[in-house]
Structures are given as structure tokens and as C-alpha cells.
Short mmCIF file of C-alpha atoms in Angstrom, two decimals:
data_model
loop_
_atom_site.label_atom_id
_atom_site.label_comp_id
_atom_site.label_asym_id
_atom_site.label_seq_id
_atom_site.Cartn_x
_atom_site.Cartn_y
_atom_site.Cartn_z
CA MET A 1 -0.12 -0.06 -0.33
CA THR A 2 1.64 3.10 -1.47
CA THR A 3 0.20 7.48 0.12
CA ALA A 4 0.93 10.06 0.09
CA SER A 5 3.68 9.56 2.80
CA GLY A 6 4.91 6.56 1.36
CA LYS A 7 4.30 2.82 1.88
CA LEU A 8 3.13 0.85 3.90
CA HIS A 9 2.61 -3.10 5.41
CA GLY A 10 -0.46 -4.61 6.56
CA VAL A 11 -2.22 -7.84 7.38
CA LYS A 12 -4.38 -9.41 5.34
CA GLU A 13 -7.17 -10.62 7.97
CA ASP A 14 -10.23 -12.82 6.94
CA GLY A 15 -10.63 -10.65 4.04
CA LEU A 16 -9.84 -7.96 4.88
CA ALA A 17 -6.47 -5.71 4.33
CA VAL A 18 -6.00 -3.99 8.12
CA PHE A 19 -3.50 -1.12 8.63
CA ARG A 20 -2.59 -0.76 11.84
CA GLY A 21 -0.63 2.79 13.35
CA ILE A 22 -0.85 4.68 10.56
CA PRO A 23 1.03 7.77 11.86
CA TYR A 24 -1.15 11.25 10.51
CA ALA A 25 0.95 13.95 11.27
CA LEU A 26 4.23 14.80 13.48
CA PRO A 27 5.46 13.50 16.41
CA PRO A 28 3.50 16.29 19.69
CA VAL A 29 6.97 16.40 21.57
CA GLY A 30 9.33 18.86 22.06
CA GLU A 31 8.47 22.33 20.24
CA ARG A 32 6.12 20.43 19.07
CA ARG A 33 3.77 19.77 22.08
CA TRP A 34 0.67 22.03 22.86
CA GLN A 35 1.34 23.44 19.28
CA PRO A 36 -1.12 22.85 16.10
CA PRO A 37 -0.75 19.37 14.81
CA ALA A 38 2.35 19.24 11.72
CA PRO A 39 1.36 17.05 8.69
CA GLN A 40 4.17 13.91 8.82
CA THR A 41 6.39 13.86 6.18
CA ALA A 42 7.97 10.77 4.01
CA TRP A 43 9.41 8.22 5.40
CA GLU A 44 11.66 5.96 3.23
CA GLY A 45 11.45 2.07 2.06
CA ALA A 46 8.06 0.14 3.20
CA ARG A 47 6.51 0.94 7.38
CA ASP A 48 5.53 -1.68 8.60
CA ALA A 49 1.06 -0.95 9.88
CA ILE A 50 0.70 -4.44 12.01
CA ASP A 51 0.55 -3.17 15.26
CA PHE A 52 -2.05 -0.26 16.78
CA GLY A 53 0.11 3.04 17.70
CA PRO A 54 0.49 3.43 21.95
CA ALA A 55 -2.54 4.92 23.60
CA CYS A 56 -2.02 9.46 24.14
CA LEU A 57 -1.25 9.48 27.14
CA GLN A 58 -3.03 9.87 30.48
CA PRO A 59 -4.29 8.54 34.06
CA GLU A 60 -4.32 5.11 34.42
CA PRO A 61 -8.34 4.00 34.98
CA ARG A 62 -9.81 3.25 37.55
CA SER A 63 -10.53 -0.51 38.16
CA ALA A 64 -13.42 -0.02 39.24
CA SER A 65 -14.67 0.83 35.82
CA ILE A 66 -16.17 -0.92 34.04
CA TYR A 67 -14.52 1.22 31.08
CA ALA A 68 -11.15 0.38 31.96
CA GLU A 69 -8.77 -1.03 29.73
CA LYS A 70 -4.81 -2.00 30.41
CA TYR A 71 -3.21 -0.89 27.06
CA PRO A 72 0.50 -2.73 26.39
CA ALA A 73 1.83 1.67 25.83
CA MET A 74 0.47 4.86 26.67
CA SER A 75 3.62 7.52 24.41
CA GLU A 76 3.30 11.32 23.77
CA ASP A 77 4.40 10.66 20.38
CA CYS A 78 0.65 9.17 19.18
CA LEU A 79 -0.94 10.18 17.43
CA THR A 80 -1.73 7.61 14.44
CA LEU A 81 -4.69 6.15 13.05
CA ASN A 82 -5.67 2.25 12.19
CA VAL A 83 -7.08 1.73 8.77
CA TRP A 84 -9.76 -1.55 8.07
CA ALA A 85 -10.54 -2.64 4.47
CA PRO A 86 -12.31 -4.61 2.18
CA GLU A 87 -9.33 -6.82 -0.18
CA ASP A 88 -11.50 -5.34 -2.96
CA ALA A 89 -12.84 -2.25 -2.17
CA ARG A 90 -13.21 -0.25 -4.71
CA ASN A 91 -14.32 3.65 -3.70
CA ALA A 92 -15.77 1.61 -0.58
CA PRO A 93 -18.38 4.44 1.74
CA VAL A 94 -15.25 5.26 5.09
CA PHE A 95 -16.31 5.11 8.16
CA VAL A 96 -14.58 7.49 10.38
CA TRP A 97 -14.71 5.89 14.08
CA ILE A 98 -13.66 9.23 17.79
CA HIS A 99 -13.04 7.09 20.66
CA GLY A 100 -14.91 8.99 23.64
CA GLY A 101 -13.71 9.03 27.48
CA ALA A 102 -14.13 12.83 28.18
CA LEU A 103 -11.52 14.29 26.64
CA THR A 104 -8.95 12.94 29.22
CA SER A 105 -8.80 8.50 28.66
CA GLY A 106 -9.63 6.23 25.85
CA SER A 107 -7.85 4.78 22.69
CA SER A 108 -8.42 3.53 19.26
CA ARG A 109 -7.02 0.29 19.69
CA VAL A 110 -9.56 -0.50 22.28
CA PRO A 111 -10.64 -4.46 20.99
CA MET A 112 -14.76 -2.34 21.42
CA TYR A 113 -14.03 -0.34 18.41
CA ASP A 114 -12.10 -3.15 15.92
CA GLY A 115 -13.57 -2.34 12.54
CA ALA A 116 -13.65 -5.98 10.71
CA ALA A 117 -16.91 -6.15 10.59
CA LEU A 118 -18.45 -2.95 10.12
CA ALA A 119 -15.63 -3.22 7.04
CA GLN A 120 -17.32 -7.02 5.90
CA SER A 121 -19.80 -5.08 5.17
CA GLY A 122 -18.86 -2.81 2.96
CA LEU A 123 -16.65 -0.01 4.46
CA VAL A 124 -12.89 1.81 4.98
CA VAL A 125 -13.77 1.37 8.47
CA VAL A 126 -10.62 4.60 10.54
CA SER A 127 -10.11 5.10 13.66
CA ILE A 128 -8.15 7.37 15.34
CA ASN A 129 -6.13 9.39 17.76
CA TYR A 130 -6.03 12.34 19.43
CA ARG A 131 -4.06 13.90 21.55
CA LEU A 132 -5.76 14.31 25.68
CA GLY A 133 -5.96 15.87 28.93
CA MET A 134 -3.45 18.48 29.49
CA LEU A 135 -1.87 18.15 26.44
CA GLY A 136 -4.73 17.86 24.26
CA TYR A 137 -6.70 20.65 25.96
CA PHE A 138 -4.58 23.35 27.72
CA ALA A 139 -5.03 26.68 27.81
CA HIS A 140 -2.26 30.05 28.51
CA ALA A 141 -1.92 33.26 26.78
CA ALA A 142 1.47 32.34 26.39
CA LEU A 143 0.41 30.04 23.58
CA SER A 144 -1.61 32.50 21.82
CA ALA A 145 0.72 33.90 21.43
CA GLU A 146 3.29 32.04 19.58
CA SER A 147 -0.07 30.75 17.51
CA PRO A 148 -0.43 33.34 14.70
CA GLU A 149 -4.10 33.09 15.27
CA GLY A 150 -3.86 33.93 18.55
CA VAL A 151 -5.73 31.30 19.75
CA SER A 152 -4.76 27.89 22.12
CA GLY A 153 -5.61 25.28 23.55
CA ASN A 154 -8.48 22.48 20.75
CA TYR A 155 -5.41 20.33 20.05
CA GLY A 156 -7.46 17.80 20.45
CA LEU A 157 -9.33 18.60 17.77
CA LEU A 158 -7.43 20.14 15.46
CA ASP A 159 -5.51 16.38 15.70
CA GLN A 160 -9.17 14.88 14.55
CA ILE A 161 -8.89 17.71 11.91
CA ALA A 162 -5.47 16.16 10.12
CA ALA A 163 -6.84 12.61 11.09
CA LEU A 164 -9.36 13.23 8.32
CA GLN A 165 -6.90 15.68 6.25
CA TRP A 166 -5.05 12.37 5.52
CA VAL A 167 -8.04 10.48 4.77
CA GLN A 168 -8.94 13.56 1.56
CA ARG A 169 -5.66 12.50 0.98
CA ASN A 170 -5.27 8.41 1.47
CA ILE A 171 -8.21 7.10 1.45
CA SER A 172 -8.01 6.61 -2.20
CA ALA A 173 -5.32 4.44 -1.84
CA PHE A 174 -7.29 2.34 0.95
CA GLY A 175 -10.65 1.74 -1.59
CA GLY A 176 -12.04 4.45 0.06
CA ASN A 177 -14.61 7.17 -1.69
CA PRO A 178 -13.10 10.61 -0.51
CA GLU A 179 -15.87 12.36 -0.79
CA ASN A 180 -18.32 10.30 1.03
CA VAL A 181 -16.88 9.98 4.91
CA THR A 182 -18.50 9.43 7.16
CA ILE A 183 -17.85 10.74 10.99
CA ALA A 184 -19.08 9.38 13.87
CA GLY A 185 -18.58 9.48 17.42
CA GLU A 186 -19.93 7.88 21.45
CA SER A 187 -20.05 10.86 24.55
CA ALA A 188 -16.56 12.79 23.99
CA GLY A 189 -16.15 11.11 20.75
CA ALA A 190 -20.28 12.44 19.82
CA LEU A 191 -19.01 16.28 21.01
CA SER A 192 -16.22 15.68 19.31
CA VAL A 193 -18.11 15.29 16.42
CA MET A 194 -20.39 18.57 17.52
CA TYR A 195 -17.18 20.86 16.54
CA LEU A 196 -16.32 18.90 13.70
CA MET A 197 -20.22 20.32 11.93
CA VAL A 198 -19.09 23.64 13.26
CA ALA A 199 -15.37 23.95 12.79
CA PRO A 200 -14.58 26.13 9.87
CA ALA A 201 -11.19 24.60 8.80
CA ALA A 202 -13.21 20.27 8.99
CA ARG A 203 -15.64 22.06 6.40
CA GLU A 204 -15.74 19.87 2.67
CA LEU A 205 -13.94 17.31 4.71
CA PHE A 206 -17.00 14.47 5.54
CA HIS A 207 -20.19 13.98 4.28
CA ARG A 208 -22.42 12.66 7.72
CA ALA A 209 -22.74 13.20 10.38
CA ILE A 210 -23.54 10.32 13.56
CA ALA A 211 -23.81 11.77 17.20
CA GLN A 212 -24.24 8.26 19.67
CA SER A 213 -24.07 10.38 22.88
CA ALA A 214 -23.22 13.89 23.32
CA TYR A 215 -23.82 16.18 24.74
CA MET A 216 -23.92 19.61 24.36
CA VAL A 217 -23.11 21.19 27.20
CA THR A 218 -21.51 24.98 27.50
CA ALA A 219 -18.20 25.12 26.91
CA PRO A 220 -16.04 28.04 28.57
CA ALA A 221 -14.06 30.69 26.51
CA LEU A 222 -10.93 31.59 25.67
CA LYS A 223 -9.72 35.45 26.93
CA GLU A 224 -13.00 35.73 28.24
CA LYS A 225 -15.64 34.55 31.04
CA VAL A 226 -19.18 33.47 29.70
CA TYR A 227 -22.00 31.65 31.56
CA GLY A 228 -20.56 31.75 34.77
CA GLN A 229 -17.37 29.82 33.62
CA PRO A 230 -13.45 32.00 33.38
CA PRO A 231 -11.30 31.77 30.70
CA MET A 232 -9.19 29.33 29.66
CA GLU A 233 -6.22 31.30 29.52
CA GLU A 234 -6.79 32.26 33.32
CA VAL A 235 -7.29 28.15 33.99
CA GLY A 236 -4.14 28.17 31.84
CA SER A 237 -2.18 30.02 34.24
CA TRP A 238 -3.91 28.55 37.47
CA LEU A 239 -3.68 25.00 36.25
CA MET A 240 0.49 26.55 35.54
CA ASP A 241 0.73 27.66 38.94
CA LYS A 242 -0.28 24.18 40.57
CA LEU A 243 1.91 22.37 38.54
CA GLY A 244 4.77 24.16 40.34
CA ALA A 245 5.64 26.17 36.92
CA LYS A 246 6.93 29.78 36.29
CA ALA A 247 4.51 31.97 34.70
CA ASN A 248 4.80 32.43 31.13
CA ASP A 249 7.78 29.48 31.01
CA MET A 250 5.82 27.29 28.51
CA ALA A 251 10.29 25.95 28.13
CA ALA A 252 10.09 24.99 30.76
CA LEU A 253 6.56 23.20 31.00
CA ARG A 254 7.76 21.46 27.93
CA ALA A 255 10.26 19.88 28.95
CA MET A 256 8.56 18.62 31.40
CA ASP A 257 7.88 14.32 31.61
CA ALA A 258 4.58 14.04 29.67
CA ALA A 259 3.54 11.27 31.98
CA GLU A 260 4.44 13.13 34.54
CA LEU A 261 2.76 16.39 33.33
CA ILE A 262 -0.67 14.18 32.75
CA ASN A 263 -0.98 12.41 36.17
CA ALA A 264 -0.26 15.94 37.72
CA SER A 265 -2.35 18.08 35.66
CA SER A 266 -5.06 15.43 36.92
CA LYS A 267 -4.45 15.49 39.94
CA THR A 268 -5.06 18.93 40.88
CA GLY A 269 -9.03 18.16 39.37
CA TYR A 270 -7.99 20.82 35.76
CA PHE A 271 -10.42 19.22 33.58
CA PRO A 272 -9.69 19.28 29.88
CA PHE A 273 -12.41 20.63 27.94
CA VAL A 274 -12.92 23.23 24.12
CA ALA A 275 -12.69 26.51 23.68
CA VAL A 276 -14.95 29.07 22.07
CA ASP A 277 -11.37 30.61 20.24
CA GLY A 278 -13.51 32.31 17.27
CA LYS A 279 -11.16 30.68 15.26
CA VAL A 280 -11.36 26.95 14.82
CA VAL A 281 -14.19 27.07 17.43
CA PRO A 282 -16.43 30.84 16.35
CA ARG A 283 -19.41 30.34 19.29
CA GLN A 284 -21.24 27.76 21.22
CA LEU A 285 -22.06 25.00 19.77
CA VAL A 286 -25.94 25.39 20.08
CA GLU A 287 -25.71 29.31 18.91
CA SER A 288 -24.48 27.91 15.84
CA PHE A 289 -26.75 25.25 15.46
CA ASP A 290 -29.39 28.11 16.07
CA ARG A 291 -28.03 30.35 13.38
CA GLY A 292 -27.46 27.15 10.74
CA GLU A 293 -23.79 26.83 10.65
CA GLN A 294 -23.59 23.87 10.48
CA ALA A 295 -21.99 20.93 8.28
CA PRO A 296 -25.38 20.11 6.66
CA VAL A 297 -25.33 16.84 6.04
CA PRO A 298 -27.51 13.72 7.44
CA MET A 299 -28.00 12.86 10.72
CA ILE A 300 -28.15 10.21 13.35
CA ALA A 301 -28.09 11.80 17.08
CA GLY A 302 -29.65 9.37 19.34
CA PHE A 303 -28.79 8.73 23.41
CA ASN A 304 -29.03 5.60 25.62
CA SER A 305 -32.02 5.18 28.87
CA GLY A 306 -29.75 4.81 30.83
CA GLU A 307 -27.13 6.48 30.46
CA ILE A 308 -26.58 8.40 33.97
CA ARG A 309 -26.64 4.40 36.07
CA SER A 310 -22.46 3.68 34.65
CA LEU A 311 -21.70 7.69 35.45
CA ARG A 312 -22.71 8.44 38.75
CA PHE A 313 -20.57 10.26 39.35
CA LEU A 314 -23.06 13.08 37.77
CA LEU A 315 -25.70 13.14 40.27
CA PRO A 316 -25.76 15.44 43.01
CA PRO A 317 -26.52 13.95 46.74
CA ALA A 318 -29.57 12.79 46.84
CA PRO A 319 -32.46 15.25 48.98
CA ALA A 320 -32.70 13.69 52.89
CA ASP A 321 -36.08 12.38 51.91
CA ALA A 322 -39.46 13.72 49.56
CA LYS A 323 -40.31 17.49 50.49
CA ALA A 324 -36.43 18.30 50.48
CA TYR A 325 -36.76 17.28 47.00
CA GLU A 326 -39.59 18.72 45.74
CA ALA A 327 -38.41 21.95 47.62
CA SER A 328 -34.74 22.34 46.15
CA ILE A 329 -36.74 21.78 42.51
CA ARG A 330 -39.19 24.73 43.02
CA LYS A 331 -36.03 26.80 43.88
CA GLY A 332 -33.72 26.34 41.29
CA TYR A 333 -36.47 26.20 38.66
CA GLY A 334 -39.44 28.11 39.44
CA GLU A 335 -42.53 28.70 37.16
CA LEU A 336 -40.70 25.37 35.52
CA ALA A 337 -41.43 23.45 38.89
CA ASP A 338 -44.28 22.05 38.28
CA THR A 339 -43.58 20.78 35.60
CA PHE A 340 -40.26 19.58 36.44
CA LEU A 341 -41.70 17.92 39.02
CA GLN A 342 -44.18 15.82 36.64
CA HIS A 343 -41.58 14.45 34.62
CA TYR A 344 -39.37 14.02 37.04
CA PRO A 345 -41.57 12.94 40.60
CA ALA A 346 -40.92 13.14 44.46
CA THR A 347 -41.59 9.44 44.74
CA ASN A 348 -39.08 7.51 43.39
CA MET A 349 -36.06 10.36 44.29
CA GLU A 350 -33.51 7.92 42.42
CA GLU A 351 -34.98 7.60 39.42
CA SER A 352 -35.56 10.76 39.18
CA MET A 353 -32.21 11.78 39.13
CA LEU A 354 -31.21 9.73 37.18
CA ALA A 355 -33.43 10.53 34.67
CA ALA A 356 -33.06 13.64 34.57
CA THR A 357 -29.66 14.44 34.16
CA ARG A 358 -29.96 12.39 31.25
CA ASP A 359 -32.47 14.13 29.50
CA ALA A 360 -30.16 17.27 30.56
CA MET A 361 -27.63 15.83 28.64
CA TYR A 362 -27.99 13.28 26.14
CA GLY A 363 -31.22 13.07 25.26
CA TRP A 364 -31.63 17.04 25.46
CA THR A 365 -28.69 17.48 23.00
CA ALA A 366 -30.28 14.03 20.47
CA GLU A 367 -33.70 16.28 20.03
CA ARG A 368 -31.93 19.14 19.28
CA LEU A 369 -29.57 17.59 16.08
CA VAL A 370 -31.71 16.22 14.62
CA ALA A 371 -34.68 18.92 14.50
CA ARG A 372 -31.86 21.15 14.11
CA GLN A 373 -30.60 19.28 10.53
CA SER A 374 -33.90 18.93 10.07
CA ALA A 375 -34.45 22.62 9.73
CA LEU A 376 -31.38 22.20 7.01
CA ASP A 377 -33.98 20.13 5.19
CA VAL A 378 -31.58 17.37 5.59
CA PRO A 379 -32.37 14.43 6.76
CA ALA A 380 -31.89 13.70 10.60
CA TYR A 381 -32.70 10.18 12.81
CA LEU A 382 -33.35 9.62 15.79
CA TYR A 383 -33.09 7.58 18.39
CA TYR A 384 -33.21 5.74 21.66
CA PHE A 385 -31.70 2.51 23.25
CA ASP A 386 -33.12 0.67 25.63
CA HIS A 387 -31.64 -2.40 24.61
CA SER A 388 -30.05 -4.22 27.95
CA TYR A 389 -30.22 -7.86 29.54
CA THR A 390 -30.21 -9.80 32.96
CA SER A 391 -26.04 -9.49 33.69
CA ALA A 392 -26.61 -5.52 33.09
CA ASP A 393 -29.72 -5.82 34.67
CA ASP A 394 -28.95 -7.19 37.50
CA SER A 395 -25.42 -5.18 38.45
CA GLY A 396 -28.50 -1.82 37.94
CA LEU A 397 -27.05 -0.80 34.34
CA HIS A 398 -29.88 -1.22 31.86
CA GLY A 399 -29.83 -0.33 29.66
CA PHE A 400 -26.24 2.29 30.17
CA HIS A 401 -23.65 4.70 28.68
CA ALA A 402 -21.71 3.59 25.37
CA MET A 403 -23.72 0.13 25.55
CA GLU A 404 -25.34 0.66 22.19
CA ILE A 405 -21.47 0.29 20.96
CA PRO A 406 -20.78 -3.50 20.98
CA TYR A 407 -24.17 -4.13 18.78
CA ILE A 408 -23.08 -1.45 16.12
CA PHE A 409 -19.08 -2.75 15.37
CA GLY A 410 -20.68 -6.24 15.87
CA THR A 411 -17.63 -7.46 18.55
CA ALA A 412 -19.93 -8.78 21.74
CA GLU A 413 -16.68 -10.97 23.03
CA ARG A 414 -14.60 -7.51 22.76
CA THR A 415 -15.91 -5.62 25.71
CA PRO A 416 -13.63 -3.89 28.77
CA PRO A 417 -12.84 -6.43 31.42
CA ARG A 418 -16.05 -5.36 33.62
CA TRP A 419 -18.44 -4.88 31.12
CA PRO A 420 -20.94 -6.50 31.80
CA LYS A 421 -20.10 -9.97 29.53
CA VAL A 422 -23.23 -9.42 26.50
CA PRO A 423 -24.56 -12.72 26.09
CA GLU A 424 -24.84 -15.17 23.01
CA ASP A 425 -27.90 -15.54 21.91
CA GLU A 426 -30.88 -14.57 19.16
CA VAL A 427 -31.83 -11.61 20.91
CA ASN A 428 -28.33 -10.23 20.83
CA SER A 429 -27.35 -11.71 17.56
CA SER A 430 -30.28 -9.61 16.13
CA MET A 431 -30.25 -7.01 17.48
CA SER A 432 -26.69 -6.15 16.55
CA ALA A 433 -27.69 -6.97 12.71
CA ALA A 434 -29.88 -4.51 12.74
CA MET A 435 -27.64 -2.09 13.84
CA LEU A 436 -24.75 -2.44 12.57
CA GLY A 437 -26.43 -2.73 9.85
CA TYR A 438 -28.28 0.50 9.84
CA TRP A 439 -25.12 2.66 10.82
CA SER A 440 -23.35 0.31 7.66
CA SER A 441 -26.29 1.28 5.46
CA PHE A 442 -26.17 5.06 7.44
CA ALA A 443 -21.73 5.09 5.81
CA ARG A 444 -22.65 4.02 2.56
CA SER A 445 -26.40 6.11 1.53
CA GLY A 446 -27.77 8.75 3.76
CA VAL A 447 -30.21 5.98 4.80
CA PRO A 448 -30.07 3.88 7.45
CA ARG A 449 -31.68 0.34 6.59
CA ALA A 450 -31.17 -3.11 8.07
CA GLU A 451 -32.81 -6.02 6.27
CA LYS A 452 -35.39 -7.68 7.78
CA HIS A 453 -35.52 -4.96 10.61
CA PRO A 454 -38.01 -2.14 9.72
CA GLU A 455 -37.97 1.02 8.01
CA TRP A 456 -35.68 3.62 10.37
CA PRO A 457 -37.89 7.84 9.34
CA PRO A 458 -36.56 9.86 10.16
CA PHE A 459 -37.12 12.94 13.24
CA ALA A 460 -39.00 14.98 10.49
CA ALA A 461 -41.59 12.95 9.85
CA GLY A 462 -43.68 13.55 12.67
CA GLU A 463 -40.84 13.61 15.19
CA SER A 464 -39.71 9.58 14.27
CA TYR A 465 -37.15 7.66 15.64
CA MET A 466 -35.82 4.73 16.56
CA HIS A 467 -37.31 2.66 19.65
CA PHE A 468 -33.61 -0.23 20.01
CA ALA A 469 -34.75 -2.23 22.75
CA GLU A 470 -36.30 -6.26 23.26
CA THR A 471 -36.38 -5.45 19.40
CA ALA A 472 -36.18 -2.17 16.74
CA ARG A 473 -38.85 -0.85 16.15
CA ALA A 474 -40.03 2.45 15.52
CA ASP A 475 -42.00 4.92 17.20
CA LYS A 476 -42.85 8.92 17.26
CA HIS A 477 -42.52 10.79 20.45
CA LEU A 478 -40.17 10.49 22.04
CA LEU A 479 -40.62 11.61 26.09
CA PRO A 480 -43.32 13.82 25.09
CA GLY A 481 -42.50 17.38 26.68
CA VAL A 482 -38.74 16.80 28.35
CA PHE A 483 -37.41 18.65 25.86
CA GLU A 484 -39.47 21.52 24.93
CA LEU A 485 -38.97 21.51 29.03
CA HIS A 486 -34.82 21.11 29.35
CA GLU A 487 -35.40 23.71 26.09
CA LYS A 488 -36.93 26.64 28.16
CA VAL A 489 -33.97 26.35 31.11
CA VAL A 490 -30.82 26.40 28.76
CA CYS A 491 -32.97 29.31 27.15
CA LEU A 492 -33.62 30.92 29.92
CA ARG A 493 -29.92 30.83 30.91
CA ARG A 494 -28.88 31.73 28.08
CA ALA A 495 -30.44 35.04 28.14
CA GLY A 496 -28.85 35.44 31.88
CA GLY A 497 -25.94 34.58 30.62
CA GLU A 498 -24.34 34.27 33.90
CA ILE A 499 -25.31 30.06 34.57
CA ALA A 500 -23.78 27.14 32.42
CA TRP A 501 -26.47 24.96 31.16
CA ASN A 502 -26.27 21.25 31.32
CA TRP A 503 -23.89 20.76 34.73
CA ASN A 504 -26.29 21.36 37.44
CA VAL A 505 -29.66 19.60 36.80
CA GLY A 506 -32.26 18.69 39.43
CA VAL A 507 -31.77 19.88 43.67
CA ILE A 508 -28.83 21.90 42.58
CA ALA A 509 -29.77 23.71 39.67
CA PRO A 510 -29.68 28.38 40.68
CA PRO A 511 -32.71 29.61 40.63
CA LEU A 512 -34.03 30.37 36.92
CA PRO A 513 -33.51 33.69 35.10
CA GLY A 514 -36.64 35.36 34.35
CA GLU A 515 -39.26 34.71 32.02
CA VAL A 516 -37.87 36.15 28.11
CA LYS A 517 -39.49 36.99 25.58
CA ASP A 518 -38.52 34.51 23.07
CA CYS A 519 -38.10 31.14 25.01
CA PRO A 520 -40.82 28.53 24.28
#
């Protein structure tokens, strides 16, 4: 295989040509730490592309987490991608997977993301690494001063754009069609999909989008305080101080050991996030989508019924009793409190708190995405994943966050060690065939279809959605009234300008600003 940078030696596996650990940019080390990715230069001879590249540096995972994976290697030199292609691929659709992990963890080498089954359906599958944590999302005034654009911080997102540019230059050599590229991701990968949809530098690099459990939360700005959040450059100065580094001494910070930097920054409580810088990211996601500035591409978006069951750290402490719960809701939601309590009653606080946080972050985002794409007159498809099985239910994890992934990739036997084991039975096999079929069909044509499974109508057809439960079935009007409630809350908080709109849900919600004429 010959790419723009040189020849590659891959492997043949079950009718596929597989190439792992392909560098798509120069190593972001030394002076290139906290710089936009530089294009990979040419190499001499043939390069082995047999093994996955190292995972990007990240803290050691919590051993009790169902998502925890052990990687054989981690490195700052991690900007690689992997390709699975049918051996006879010619002008095949391309599916680019962006892993999740809160912009802090994860890797393209996770076995559950193996692209073989999707590739055997006729796709060329690409999975990518991108810088994480402080190495991927660290802003500082000194770094902005170095930049011709006057910005800093969004290096992980720039890595993703560089990977898509690599796809445009090289995927034809693997039998892929650079004019039919689908970007897809889950959780932080889906967050990344949304930012790629609004990033000017990513325009024209993809043609469809899939966002699984995306969260359109408030983003900090680079240089100013917005919605109660400090500027990311200011956060960068705070972090340098916590790390014992001299102000503005980027040379010293670049000289620090990368692994020590990642672990030390994690211990400070630093939370990496995309910054609204006016260049890479022009404005808040909600505003870009309201203005219709996002890429006008067909889209699948959805969420899972039990998102928060495996993410309980997102829940606030439970009130002492139902009376205290109701009092907190009335204090925070004012005139919307009765509506909130109708959807999330005090009679079962735990379930109400799980559902409220799920809906405010993931459900509201999914429906908003498909509604805004539909407004651009492009097809958009909504789903609700409510499938489960005994071992997950027994662990209190019905429909948990990311549970849909092995069904889409056909990798039920390759989940992380603590993941509730997926049964080998007809129900789960059929669900995987359905989801893999819908996703691969969408990548192929922009319309999700699966043999022997129902037609999936677009959202614009009467607020339609696909309900993945025991089986797949089409339905209408998912969770009536819930989207409207959270849209009103977000609108009021945006108008007030002092409150973030997604992290403070339910009993910890600050009082809403007063009525605003333009809020629905």
C-alpha cells in the first residue's frame, strides 16, 4: 500500500486489508507540544503497519470502572490511525470513528472498536487517536501569543481535523471514497463530532455524521468569562501555578516529562474541554446550530435509557427526603417546577434524578441535533437505546452509557473486562445485526436500513425515532414534553448569561433567570 507519506505493510485478515498504527501527523513532542499538528513527512522504504500505535497519554483508569482498559503502551507520540478495508474495496464509503473518554482517556486500539465487522459490510473503517487531557486541551496566553491565529487550547480537536485531512489525501489508496466520509463517535467522540460540524477547518472533510450520546454543554471561552465559567487562558495560568511552573515559562513546561504532566494535572482537578476561541470554534455549539452554521449533512443522533446508571458521579447528592427534593426543585425551577416534577416526581427520587440528568445532557442534545439538521432540510434520524440483558440489569446498568457500541461494531465478545458480558443468544445477535446494518447503510447512502428490520423514518416525519429495546421498532414523539422543558431551561440560562446550562440539573439547579420573551 502506498500513501502520500510512503509505503505501508499491513496484514490480511478474513478478507480484509488491515493497517494499524499509521502516523497521520508528526509526533507532537518537544517544541511541537501544544502546537497544531504538523503533516507527516515522507519516510523511506516500507513501514510496518501491523500493530496499533501507543494510546495517547492519560491517567491510569479506575480499576472498578466498567470502561477500564489496560494499554500495552502509552506515549505523547500517539497521533496514529488504523484502517480496515475489504481487499476488493473500490470507491467504498468511509466510516471514521472517534473514541470517547471525556477528552481525558480512551484509545483507537480498544478491542470493542475493532472495525472488522463494519468493514465486512462494505465500508472502509478508520479509527483515530487524538491528544487528551492537558496535552490536548490546555490554553494559556503565552501559547496564544505564539499562534498566528492568536488562540490556543484545542489541539485534540485539531488532531481530529488533521486525521480527516489525511483521509482526504490517502483513503483512495485503501479503496475508500474521499467524497463519502461519515464521522462517528460516542460520548466525547460525539462531542467531537458536533465541534467538527461547526469548525470552519473541518468543512468539506466529511459528508455524514453520527453522534451517540452527545452532550451540547456550555463551553468555556478562551479569553473571557462566559456563563459563569472562567476563561481557559486563566485556567491555564491557574494550572501552571498548581504544577509549580513559572508564569509564562512554556519552555520549562515543554521540558517536563509528559506522563508526569498528565498525572499531575489530573490530580489538581483540571478538566480538559474545548474552548470557544472564535477561530477553531467560532461560538457556542447551541448558537452555531441555532444560526444554521453547522455542516448541512445527514445525521444520526441518539441516547441511551440508562446513561447515568454507569456515570453516577454526574448526580448530585440525594436530598434527605421527598419534601426536601421538591423544595429544591421549586427553588431552582420556579414557574417550571410543576412541569419538572411531572416528569421527575419526588415519589422515586433516584429514578427521577437519573432521568433528569440523562435528559438534560444527552436526550435534549440528541433531539436538538436532529431538529436543527431537519431545519436545514437534510435527513436526520433519532434513536433511543433501551436494550439490555440480565447481567447488566442485575448490576443496575440497564441501557448504560456506551452500551450500544458493541452492537454497532459486532464486538460483543471484545468488551472491557468489567463490562457486563453480552449473552450469545438470538436476541442480542439480532440487535447487533440491526444496528450494524443501520449504521453501515447510513454511511453508504445517508439512509439507515437493515435487512429484516423496520424502516427508520427521519425525525421530520412526525418526530419519528427508532426505539432499540428487545427489538428495533419505529415510533413517534419520544418522551413527550421533556425536550421542550429542557430547551426552555437552556434558553433562560443563555439569556441570563451567568449560568451554565447542563451540569447543574435538578436539586442543584440555581434559580432560573426571569421570563424571556423569545424563549419558547
